[in-house]
Amino acid sequence: MDDQPEAASPEPLDRRAELSEFLRTRRAKLQPQDVGLPEFGRHRRVPGLRREELAQLAGVSVAYYTRLEQGNGRNVSVEVLDAIARALRLTDAEHAHLIHLARPARHKKKRRPARAQRVRTGLLYLLESMEGIPAYVTGARSDILAWNPMAAAVFGDWGALPPGERNWARLVFLSPAYRDLFVNWDSKASDMVSYLRLYAGCHPDDPELSALVGELSVKSEEFRRLWATHNVKEKGHGTKLVRHPLAGDLTLSYETLNLPDDEEQHLVTYHAEPGSASAEGLRLLASWGADAGRRDLFDDAGRGPAGGH
């Protein structure tokens, strides 16, 4: 990737532009028949609903909605945003994102420098005690903050990476090995961008986020394409299919637990269906201990093994 252009100096995300593009892309996803409106004529100049159709559904004037879609969310009420969210059929995550963009929290005090992300000692002990269960803690911007040996066995010994590279988005889009690790890489990549978009709505002035988005936009065409969709999603639960060189294909269900004392930190655990081949694969990895560590994921970067969290 030596021939890639250098990323520009990070600039805060433009909240007005984010609001404008978010509303436009949501409106483009809806067709008149989706919301019970008659469709007149087959040829429409723009994809999805027209502005006047959306304004009618939300019960606001076309001029008012147009100003909002142009990024002017000044003095817009929560009630109007709720009506627009209903008209656009937004998910809970999209609804929250709209409110963050249109009605940013007012900070009376001068912005403080970002504090270091730290994981509580008790949580580190909990990770170590979760034998046979891959688990890790993520923080702001999907940084990987802590993990247990089983997570290293399945996803990679992140201790072999410099702290600044322990980030899920960077690994998914910039590490070729992670394309092989996740059988449905496209789904994982889409999820990662949706998580970052949701975080960006709450923290548009985060310089580290701006730097990360700038770097990924320069180095990954897939990231640029997904970032332009303005999709947002909360971390939750689901299933991932992982291809492991020792244990074979593992179908793993994951749960994301929000930590009560830090809204940006999440505990993520993985498990397999009892009695399944995947459960047996995890059992074998646990029995192999340190010998099962996925150091091979970073071999292409020329990094040697390193332990610890």
mmCIF file of C-alpha atoms in Angstrom:
data_model
loop_
_atom_site.group_PDB
_atom_site.id
_atom_site.type_symbol
_atom_site.label_atom_id
_atom_site.label_comp_id
_atom_site.label_asym_id
_atom_site.label_seq_id
_atom_site.Cartn_x
_atom_site.Cartn_y
_atom_site.Cartn_z
ATOM 1 C CA MET A 1 0.000 0.000 0.000
ATOM 2 C CA ASP A 2 3.047 2.266 -0.431
ATOM 3 C CA ASP A 3 1.492 3.879 -3.509
ATOM 4 C CA GLN A 4 -1.586 5.060 -1.615
ATOM 5 C CA PRO A 5 -1.966 8.839 -1.181
ATOM 6 C CA GLU A 6 -1.399 10.173 2.294
ATOM 7 C CA ALA A 7 -4.460 10.821 4.445
ATOM 8 C CA ALA A 8 -5.260 14.470 5.045
ATOM 9 C CA SER A 9 -4.945 15.992 8.486
ATOM 10 C CA PRO A 10 -8.001 14.989 10.513
ATOM 11 C CA GLU A 11 -10.806 17.522 10.532
ATOM 12 C CA PRO A 12 -13.980 17.307 12.641
ATOM 13 C CA LEU A 13 -16.915 15.762 10.827
ATOM 14 C CA ASP A 14 -19.340 18.363 9.475
ATOM 15 C CA ARG A 15 -22.517 17.738 11.465
ATOM 16 C CA ARG A 16 -24.679 19.735 9.019
ATOM 17 C CA ALA A 17 -23.426 17.676 6.086
ATOM 18 C CA GLU A 18 -23.907 14.473 8.085
ATOM 19 C CA LEU A 19 -27.525 15.411 8.873
ATOM 20 C CA SER A 20 -28.224 16.326 5.258
ATOM 21 C CA GLU A 21 -26.789 13.116 3.807
ATOM 22 C CA PHE A 22 -28.371 10.916 6.451
ATOM 23 C CA LEU A 23 -31.872 12.233 5.746
ATOM 24 C CA ARG A 24 -31.348 12.102 1.992
ATOM 25 C CA THR A 25 -30.134 8.496 2.031
ATOM 26 C CA ARG A 26 -32.975 7.377 4.340
ATOM 27 C CA ARG A 27 -35.554 9.059 2.097
ATOM 28 C CA ALA A 28 -34.050 7.424 -0.993
ATOM 29 C CA LYS A 29 -34.643 3.980 0.515
ATOM 30 C CA LEU A 30 -38.426 4.393 0.699
ATOM 31 C CA GLN A 31 -40.901 4.025 -2.134
ATOM 32 C CA PRO A 32 -44.433 5.519 -2.073
ATOM 33 C CA GLN A 33 -45.995 2.063 -1.798
ATOM 34 C CA ASP A 34 -43.846 1.373 1.270
ATOM 35 C CA VAL A 35 -45.651 4.095 3.204
ATOM 36 C CA GLY A 36 -49.141 3.810 1.704
ATOM 37 C CA LEU A 37 -48.892 6.682 -0.789
ATOM 38 C CA PRO A 38 -50.188 6.409 -4.352
ATOM 39 C CA GLU A 39 -47.514 6.332 -7.037
ATOM 40 C CA PHE A 40 -48.267 8.628 -9.967
ATOM 41 C CA GLY A 41 -46.357 7.701 -13.079
ATOM 42 C CA ARG A 42 -43.536 5.262 -13.550
ATOM 43 C CA HIS A 43 -40.713 7.738 -13.985
ATOM 44 C CA ARG A 44 -39.413 9.586 -10.938
ATOM 45 C CA ARG A 45 -36.477 11.961 -11.149
ATOM 46 C CA VAL A 46 -35.054 10.883 -7.780
ATOM 47 C CA PRO A 47 -34.922 7.485 -6.071
ATOM 48 C CA GLY A 48 -37.289 6.972 -3.182
ATOM 49 C CA LEU A 49 -39.765 9.456 -1.733
ATOM 50 C CA ARG A 50 -39.897 13.066 -2.810
ATOM 51 C CA ARG A 51 -39.367 15.739 -0.201
ATOM 52 C CA GLU A 52 -42.980 16.849 -0.410
ATOM 53 C CA GLU A 53 -44.150 13.279 0.152
ATOM 54 C CA LEU A 54 -41.969 12.902 3.224
ATOM 55 C CA ALA A 55 -43.112 16.277 4.567
ATOM 56 C CA GLN A 56 -46.749 15.214 4.105
ATOM 57 C CA LEU A 57 -46.159 11.999 6.050
ATOM 58 C CA ALA A 58 -44.386 13.842 8.867
ATOM 59 C CA GLY A 59 -46.995 16.623 9.071
ATOM 60 C CA VAL A 60 -44.573 19.485 8.419
ATOM 61 C CA SER A 61 -44.275 22.007 5.605
ATOM 62 C CA VAL A 62 -42.132 21.200 2.587
ATOM 63 C CA ALA A 63 -40.035 24.308 3.239
ATOM 64 C CA TYR A 64 -39.422 23.275 6.836
ATOM 65 C CA TYR A 65 -38.352 19.750 5.881
ATOM 66 C CA THR A 66 -36.197 21.067 3.046
ATOM 67 C CA ARG A 67 -34.280 23.310 5.458
ATOM 68 C CA LEU A 68 -33.752 20.353 7.759
ATOM 69 C CA GLU A 69 -32.502 18.116 4.944
ATOM 70 C CA GLN A 70 -30.117 20.880 3.923
ATOM 71 C CA GLY A 71 -28.518 20.517 7.335
ATOM 72 C CA ASN A 72 -30.263 23.350 9.162
ATOM 73 C CA GLY A 73 -31.498 21.607 12.293
ATOM 74 C CA ARG A 74 -31.393 24.735 14.466
ATOM 75 C CA ASN A 75 -34.262 24.874 16.953
ATOM 76 C CA VAL A 76 -35.952 21.765 15.561
ATOM 77 C CA SER A 77 -38.088 20.121 18.225
ATOM 78 C CA VAL A 78 -37.852 16.522 19.383
ATOM 79 C CA GLU A 79 -41.516 16.094 18.428
ATOM 80 C CA VAL A 80 -40.792 17.042 14.811
ATOM 81 C CA LEU A 81 -37.791 14.727 14.710
ATOM 82 C CA ASP A 82 -39.932 11.923 16.108
ATOM 83 C CA ALA A 83 -42.513 12.516 13.377
ATOM 84 C CA ILE A 84 -39.835 12.476 10.667
ATOM 85 C CA ALA A 85 -38.340 9.313 12.152
ATOM 86 C CA ARG A 86 -41.740 7.610 11.981
ATOM 87 C CA ALA A 87 -42.268 8.784 8.419
ATOM 88 C CA LEU A 88 -38.864 7.441 7.392
ATOM 89 C CA ARG A 89 -39.465 4.141 9.241
ATOM 90 C CA LEU A 90 -36.201 4.595 11.141
ATOM 91 C CA THR A 91 -34.863 1.943 13.473
ATOM 92 C CA ASP A 92 -34.192 2.852 17.098
ATOM 93 C CA ALA A 93 -30.494 3.310 16.290
ATOM 94 C CA GLU A 94 -31.285 5.520 13.282
ATOM 95 C CA HIS A 95 -33.764 7.549 15.343
ATOM 96 C CA ALA A 96 -31.137 8.186 18.027
ATOM 97 C CA HIS A 97 -28.600 9.075 15.335
ATOM 98 C CA LEU A 98 -30.992 11.629 13.827
ATOM 99 C CA ILE A 99 -31.475 13.321 17.182
ATOM 100 C CA HIS A 100 -27.717 13.430 17.848
ATOM 101 C CA LEU A 101 -27.149 15.085 14.473
ATOM 102 C CA ALA A 102 -30.013 17.556 14.629
ATOM 103 C CA ARG A 103 -29.880 18.411 18.325
ATOM 104 C CA PRO A 104 -26.251 18.068 19.478
ATOM 105 C CA ALA A 105 -25.609 18.289 23.198
ATOM 106 C CA ARG A 106 -24.555 21.784 24.192
ATOM 107 C CA HIS A 107 -21.220 21.811 26.027
ATOM 108 C CA LYS A 108 -20.921 24.949 28.118
ATOM 109 C CA LYS A 109 -17.405 24.148 29.254
ATOM 110 C CA LYS A 110 -14.354 24.041 27.060
ATOM 111 C CA ARG A 111 -13.809 20.655 25.506
ATOM 112 C CA ARG A 112 -11.506 18.526 27.621
ATOM 113 C CA PRO A 113 -8.731 16.402 26.152
ATOM 114 C CA ALA A 114 -9.827 12.825 25.516
ATOM 115 C CA ARG A 115 -9.101 10.635 28.512
ATOM 116 C CA ALA A 116 -7.236 7.382 28.152
ATOM 117 C CA GLN A 117 -9.426 4.327 27.778
ATOM 118 C CA ARG A 118 -8.947 2.015 30.741
ATOM 119 C CA VAL A 119 -10.595 -1.248 31.650
ATOM 120 C CA ARG A 120 -11.501 -1.815 35.288
ATOM 121 C CA THR A 121 -9.391 -4.380 37.145
ATOM 122 C CA GLY A 122 -12.497 -6.326 38.091
ATOM 123 C CA LEU A 123 -13.457 -6.630 34.435
ATOM 124 C CA LEU A 124 -9.983 -7.917 33.570
ATOM 125 C CA TYR A 125 -10.383 -10.602 36.237
ATOM 126 C CA LEU A 126 -13.782 -11.484 34.776
ATOM 127 C CA LEU A 127 -12.276 -11.914 31.309
ATOM 128 C CA GLU A 128 -9.601 -14.260 32.647
ATOM 129 C CA SER A 129 -12.196 -16.326 34.526
ATOM 130 C CA MET A 130 -14.310 -16.927 31.405
ATOM 131 C CA GLU A 131 -12.627 -20.189 30.470
ATOM 132 C CA GLY A 132 -13.662 -21.648 27.136
ATOM 133 C CA ILE A 133 -15.493 -18.448 26.129
ATOM 134 C CA PRO A 134 -13.861 -15.984 23.713
ATOM 135 C CA ALA A 135 -14.443 -12.534 25.207
ATOM 136 C CA TYR A 136 -13.040 -9.048 24.813
ATOM 137 C CA VAL A 137 -13.758 -5.429 25.677
ATOM 138 C CA THR A 138 -14.070 -2.717 23.043
ATOM 139 C CA GLY A 139 -14.026 1.024 23.617
ATOM 140 C CA ALA A 140 -14.446 4.200 21.604
ATOM 141 C CA ARG A 141 -14.137 3.840 17.816
ATOM 142 C CA SER A 142 -14.212 0.015 18.274
ATOM 143 C CA ASP A 143 -10.733 -0.005 19.822
ATOM 144 C CA ILE A 144 -9.849 -3.395 21.335
ATOM 145 C CA LEU A 145 -8.948 -2.713 24.966
ATOM 146 C CA ALA A 146 -8.698 -6.132 26.640
ATOM 147 C CA TRP A 147 -9.261 -9.795 25.832
ATOM 148 C CA ASN A 148 -8.864 -13.286 27.255
ATOM 149 C CA PRO A 149 -6.766 -16.202 25.945
ATOM 150 C CA MET A 150 -9.733 -17.771 24.138
ATOM 151 C CA ALA A 151 -10.330 -14.559 22.189
ATOM 152 C CA ALA A 152 -6.659 -14.594 21.191
ATOM 153 C CA ALA A 153 -7.019 -18.219 20.092
ATOM 154 C CA VAL A 154 -9.971 -17.419 17.826
ATOM 155 C CA PHE A 155 -9.432 -13.840 16.653
ATOM 156 C CA GLY A 156 -5.707 -13.227 17.026
ATOM 157 C CA ASP A 157 -3.104 -12.344 19.641
ATOM 158 C CA TRP A 158 -3.745 -8.624 19.619
ATOM 159 C CA GLY A 159 -0.847 -8.226 22.022
ATOM 160 C CA ALA A 160 1.399 -8.718 18.977
ATOM 161 C CA LEU A 161 0.139 -5.396 17.598
ATOM 162 C CA PRO A 162 1.047 -1.852 18.666
ATOM 163 C CA PRO A 163 -1.800 -0.408 20.770
ATOM 164 C CA GLY A 164 -2.751 2.031 18.031
ATOM 165 C CA GLU A 165 -3.488 -0.829 15.635
ATOM 166 C CA ARG A 166 -5.770 -2.728 18.017
ATOM 167 C CA ASN A 167 -8.921 -1.511 16.346
ATOM 168 C CA TRP A 168 -11.601 -3.669 14.752
ATOM 169 C CA ALA A 169 -12.215 -1.338 11.813
ATOM 170 C CA ARG A 170 -8.523 -1.175 10.923
ATOM 171 C CA LEU A 171 -8.184 -4.955 11.155
ATOM 172 C CA VAL A 172 -11.296 -5.713 9.115
ATOM 173 C CA PHE A 173 -10.486 -3.323 6.266
ATOM 174 C CA LEU A 174 -6.684 -3.250 6.215
ATOM 175 C CA SER A 175 -5.633 -6.766 7.228
ATOM 176 C CA PRO A 176 -6.039 -9.352 4.419
ATOM 177 C CA ALA A 177 -6.026 -12.173 6.979
ATOM 178 C CA TYR A 178 -9.297 -10.965 8.481
ATOM 179 C CA ARG A 179 -11.018 -11.375 5.126
ATOM 180 C CA ASP A 180 -10.263 -15.080 5.462
ATOM 181 C CA LEU A 181 -11.088 -15.200 9.169
ATOM 182 C CA PHE A 182 -14.720 -14.115 8.684
ATOM 183 C CA VAL A 183 -16.533 -16.316 6.180
ATOM 184 C CA ASN A 184 -19.113 -13.564 5.579
ATOM 185 C CA TRP A 185 -16.615 -10.706 5.519
ATOM 186 C CA ASP A 186 -19.049 -8.346 3.775
ATOM 187 C CA SER A 187 -21.463 -8.558 6.701
ATOM 188 C CA LYS A 188 -18.692 -7.930 9.240
ATOM 189 C CA ALA A 189 -17.413 -4.957 7.238
ATOM 190 C CA SER A 190 -20.896 -3.443 6.952
ATOM 191 C CA ASP A 191 -21.454 -3.838 10.696
ATOM 192 C CA MET A 192 -18.159 -2.136 11.524
ATOM 193 C CA VAL A 193 -18.946 0.934 9.414
ATOM 194 C CA SER A 194 -22.462 1.142 10.857
ATOM 195 C CA TYR A 195 -21.034 1.115 14.398
ATOM 196 C CA LEU A 196 -18.572 3.866 13.521
ATOM 197 C CA ARG A 197 -21.319 5.975 11.932
ATOM 198 C CA LEU A 198 -23.407 5.748 15.097
ATOM 199 C CA TYR A 199 -20.399 6.741 17.215
ATOM 200 C CA ALA A 200 -19.634 9.614 14.831
ATOM 201 C CA GLY A 201 -23.096 11.062 15.366
ATOM 202 C CA CYS A 202 -22.362 11.381 19.090
ATOM 203 C CA HIS A 203 -18.705 12.401 18.775
ATOM 204 C CA PRO A 204 -18.187 14.338 15.509
ATOM 205 C CA ASP A 205 -15.356 16.359 17.084
ATOM 206 C CA ASP A 206 -13.290 13.306 18.053
ATOM 207 C CA PRO A 207 -9.919 13.859 16.291
ATOM 208 C CA GLU A 208 -8.976 10.176 16.559
ATOM 209 C CA LEU A 209 -12.208 9.205 14.835
ATOM 210 C CA SER A 210 -11.547 11.726 12.063
ATOM 211 C CA ALA A 211 -8.036 10.335 11.628
ATOM 212 C CA LEU A 212 -9.342 6.758 11.511
ATOM 213 C CA VAL A 213 -12.054 7.573 8.964
ATOM 214 C CA GLY A 214 -9.535 9.505 6.871
ATOM 215 C CA GLU A 215 -7.032 6.658 6.881
ATOM 216 C CA LEU A 216 -9.605 3.992 6.020
ATOM 217 C CA SER A 217 -11.144 6.174 3.309
ATOM 218 C CA VAL A 218 -7.746 6.545 1.652
ATOM 219 C CA LYS A 219 -6.705 2.906 1.936
ATOM 220 C CA SER A 220 -9.959 0.997 1.393
ATOM 221 C CA GLU A 221 -12.422 1.412 -1.449
ATOM 222 C CA GLU A 222 -14.893 -0.852 0.384
ATOM 223 C CA PHE A 223 -14.793 1.431 3.425
ATOM 224 C CA ARG A 224 -15.429 4.532 1.282
ATOM 225 C CA ARG A 225 -18.430 2.879 -0.341
ATOM 226 C CA LEU A 226 -19.949 1.710 2.955
ATOM 227 C CA TRP A 227 -19.259 5.030 4.714
ATOM 228 C CA ALA A 228 -21.207 6.823 1.982
ATOM 229 C CA THR A 229 -24.346 4.768 2.715
ATOM 230 C CA HIS A 230 -24.770 6.507 6.125
ATOM 231 C CA ASN A 231 -26.112 3.286 7.645
ATOM 232 C CA VAL A 232 -26.058 3.115 11.441
ATOM 233 C CA LYS A 233 -26.412 0.152 13.771
ATOM 234 C CA GLU A 234 -26.044 -0.575 17.462
ATOM 235 C CA LYS A 235 -23.826 -3.399 18.665
ATOM 236 C CA GLY A 236 -26.092 -6.220 19.743
ATOM 237 C CA HIS A 237 -26.203 -9.950 19.230
ATOM 238 C CA GLY A 238 -26.014 -12.336 16.319
ATOM 239 C CA THR A 239 -23.972 -15.100 14.741
ATOM 240 C CA LYS A 240 -20.611 -15.105 12.983
ATOM 241 C CA LEU A 241 -18.983 -17.909 10.999
ATOM 242 C CA VAL A 242 -15.239 -18.003 11.643
ATOM 243 C CA ARG A 243 -12.746 -20.106 9.666
ATOM 244 C CA HIS A 244 -10.032 -21.335 12.044
ATOM 245 C CA PRO A 245 -6.917 -23.157 10.723
ATOM 246 C CA LEU A 246 -6.882 -25.581 13.661
ATOM 247 C CA ALA A 247 -10.535 -25.948 14.676
ATOM 248 C CA GLY A 248 -12.152 -25.544 11.252
ATOM 249 C CA ASP A 249 -15.334 -23.554 10.653
ATOM 250 C CA LEU A 250 -16.865 -22.276 13.885
ATOM 251 C CA THR A 251 -20.432 -20.985 14.080
ATOM 252 C CA LEU A 252 -20.350 -18.621 17.047
ATOM 253 C CA SER A 253 -23.155 -16.600 18.604
ATOM 254 C CA TYR A 254 -22.142 -13.298 20.137
ATOM 255 C CA GLU A 255 -23.655 -11.077 22.818
ATOM 256 C CA THR A 256 -22.713 -7.438 23.386
ATOM 257 C CA LEU A 257 -23.105 -6.155 26.937
ATOM 258 C CA ASN A 258 -23.010 -2.414 27.606
ATOM 259 C CA LEU A 259 -20.954 -1.544 30.679
ATOM 260 C CA PRO A 260 -22.805 0.641 33.185
ATOM 261 C CA ASP A 261 -19.905 2.913 34.184
ATOM 262 C CA ASP A 262 -18.634 3.688 30.663
ATOM 263 C CA GLU A 263 -21.124 3.991 27.813
ATOM 264 C CA GLU A 264 -18.369 3.617 25.227
ATOM 265 C CA GLN A 265 -17.129 0.261 26.529
ATOM 266 C CA HIS A 266 -18.734 -3.056 25.628
ATOM 267 C CA LEU A 267 -18.066 -6.613 26.741
ATOM 268 C CA VAL A 268 -18.445 -8.993 23.801
ATOM 269 C CA THR A 269 -18.696 -12.747 24.362
ATOM 270 C CA TYR A 270 -18.929 -15.646 21.925
ATOM 271 C CA HIS A 271 -20.343 -19.119 22.441
ATOM 272 C CA ALA A 272 -21.286 -22.149 20.395
ATOM 273 C CA GLU A 273 -24.439 -24.256 20.537
ATOM 274 C CA PRO A 274 -23.954 -27.010 23.145
ATOM 275 C CA GLY A 275 -23.117 -30.348 21.600
ATOM 276 C CA SER A 276 -22.298 -28.849 18.197
ATOM 277 C CA ALA A 277 -19.116 -29.290 16.179
ATOM 278 C CA SER A 278 -18.320 -25.646 16.919
ATOM 279 C CA ALA A 279 -18.585 -26.276 20.673
ATOM 280 C CA GLU A 280 -16.160 -29.159 20.275
ATOM 281 C CA GLY A 281 -13.847 -26.880 18.306
ATOM 282 C CA LEU A 282 -13.840 -24.317 21.125
ATOM 283 C CA ARG A 283 -13.200 -27.094 23.650
ATOM 284 C CA LEU A 284 -10.184 -28.249 21.674
ATOM 285 C CA LEU A 285 -8.818 -24.710 21.454
ATOM 286 C CA ALA A 286 -9.216 -24.323 25.209
ATOM 287 C CA SER A 287 -7.379 -27.596 25.842
ATOM 288 C CA TRP A 288 -4.488 -26.533 23.602
ATOM 289 C CA GLY A 289 -4.076 -23.338 25.622
ATOM 290 C CA ALA A 290 -1.333 -20.951 24.492
ATOM 291 C CA ASP A 291 -0.447 -23.253 21.583
ATOM 292 C CA ALA A 292 -3.745 -22.288 19.915
ATOM 293 C CA GLY A 293 -2.990 -18.538 19.841
ATOM 294 C CA ARG A 294 -3.720 -16.988 16.433
ATOM 295 C CA ARG A 295 -0.356 -15.332 15.850
ATOM 296 C CA ASP A 296 -0.623 -16.338 12.190
ATOM 297 C CA LEU A 297 -3.057 -13.475 11.544
ATOM 298 C CA PHE A 298 -0.230 -10.985 11.892
ATOM 299 C CA ASP A 299 2.547 -12.942 10.162
ATOM 300 C CA ASP A 300 2.089 -10.964 6.953
ATOM 301 C CA ALA A 301 2.964 -7.806 8.867
ATOM 302 C CA GLY A 302 6.255 -9.294 10.027
ATOM 303 C CA ARG A 303 5.395 -9.000 13.700
ATOM 304 C CA GLY A 304 6.540 -11.565 16.199
ATOM 305 C CA PRO A 305 4.472 -13.018 19.026
ATOM 306 C CA ALA A 306 3.782 -10.973 22.088
ATOM 307 C CA GLY A 307 1.678 -11.808 25.094
ATOM 308 C CA GLY A 308 -0.436 -9.971 27.589
ATOM 309 C CA HIS A 309 -3.377 -7.625 27.353
#
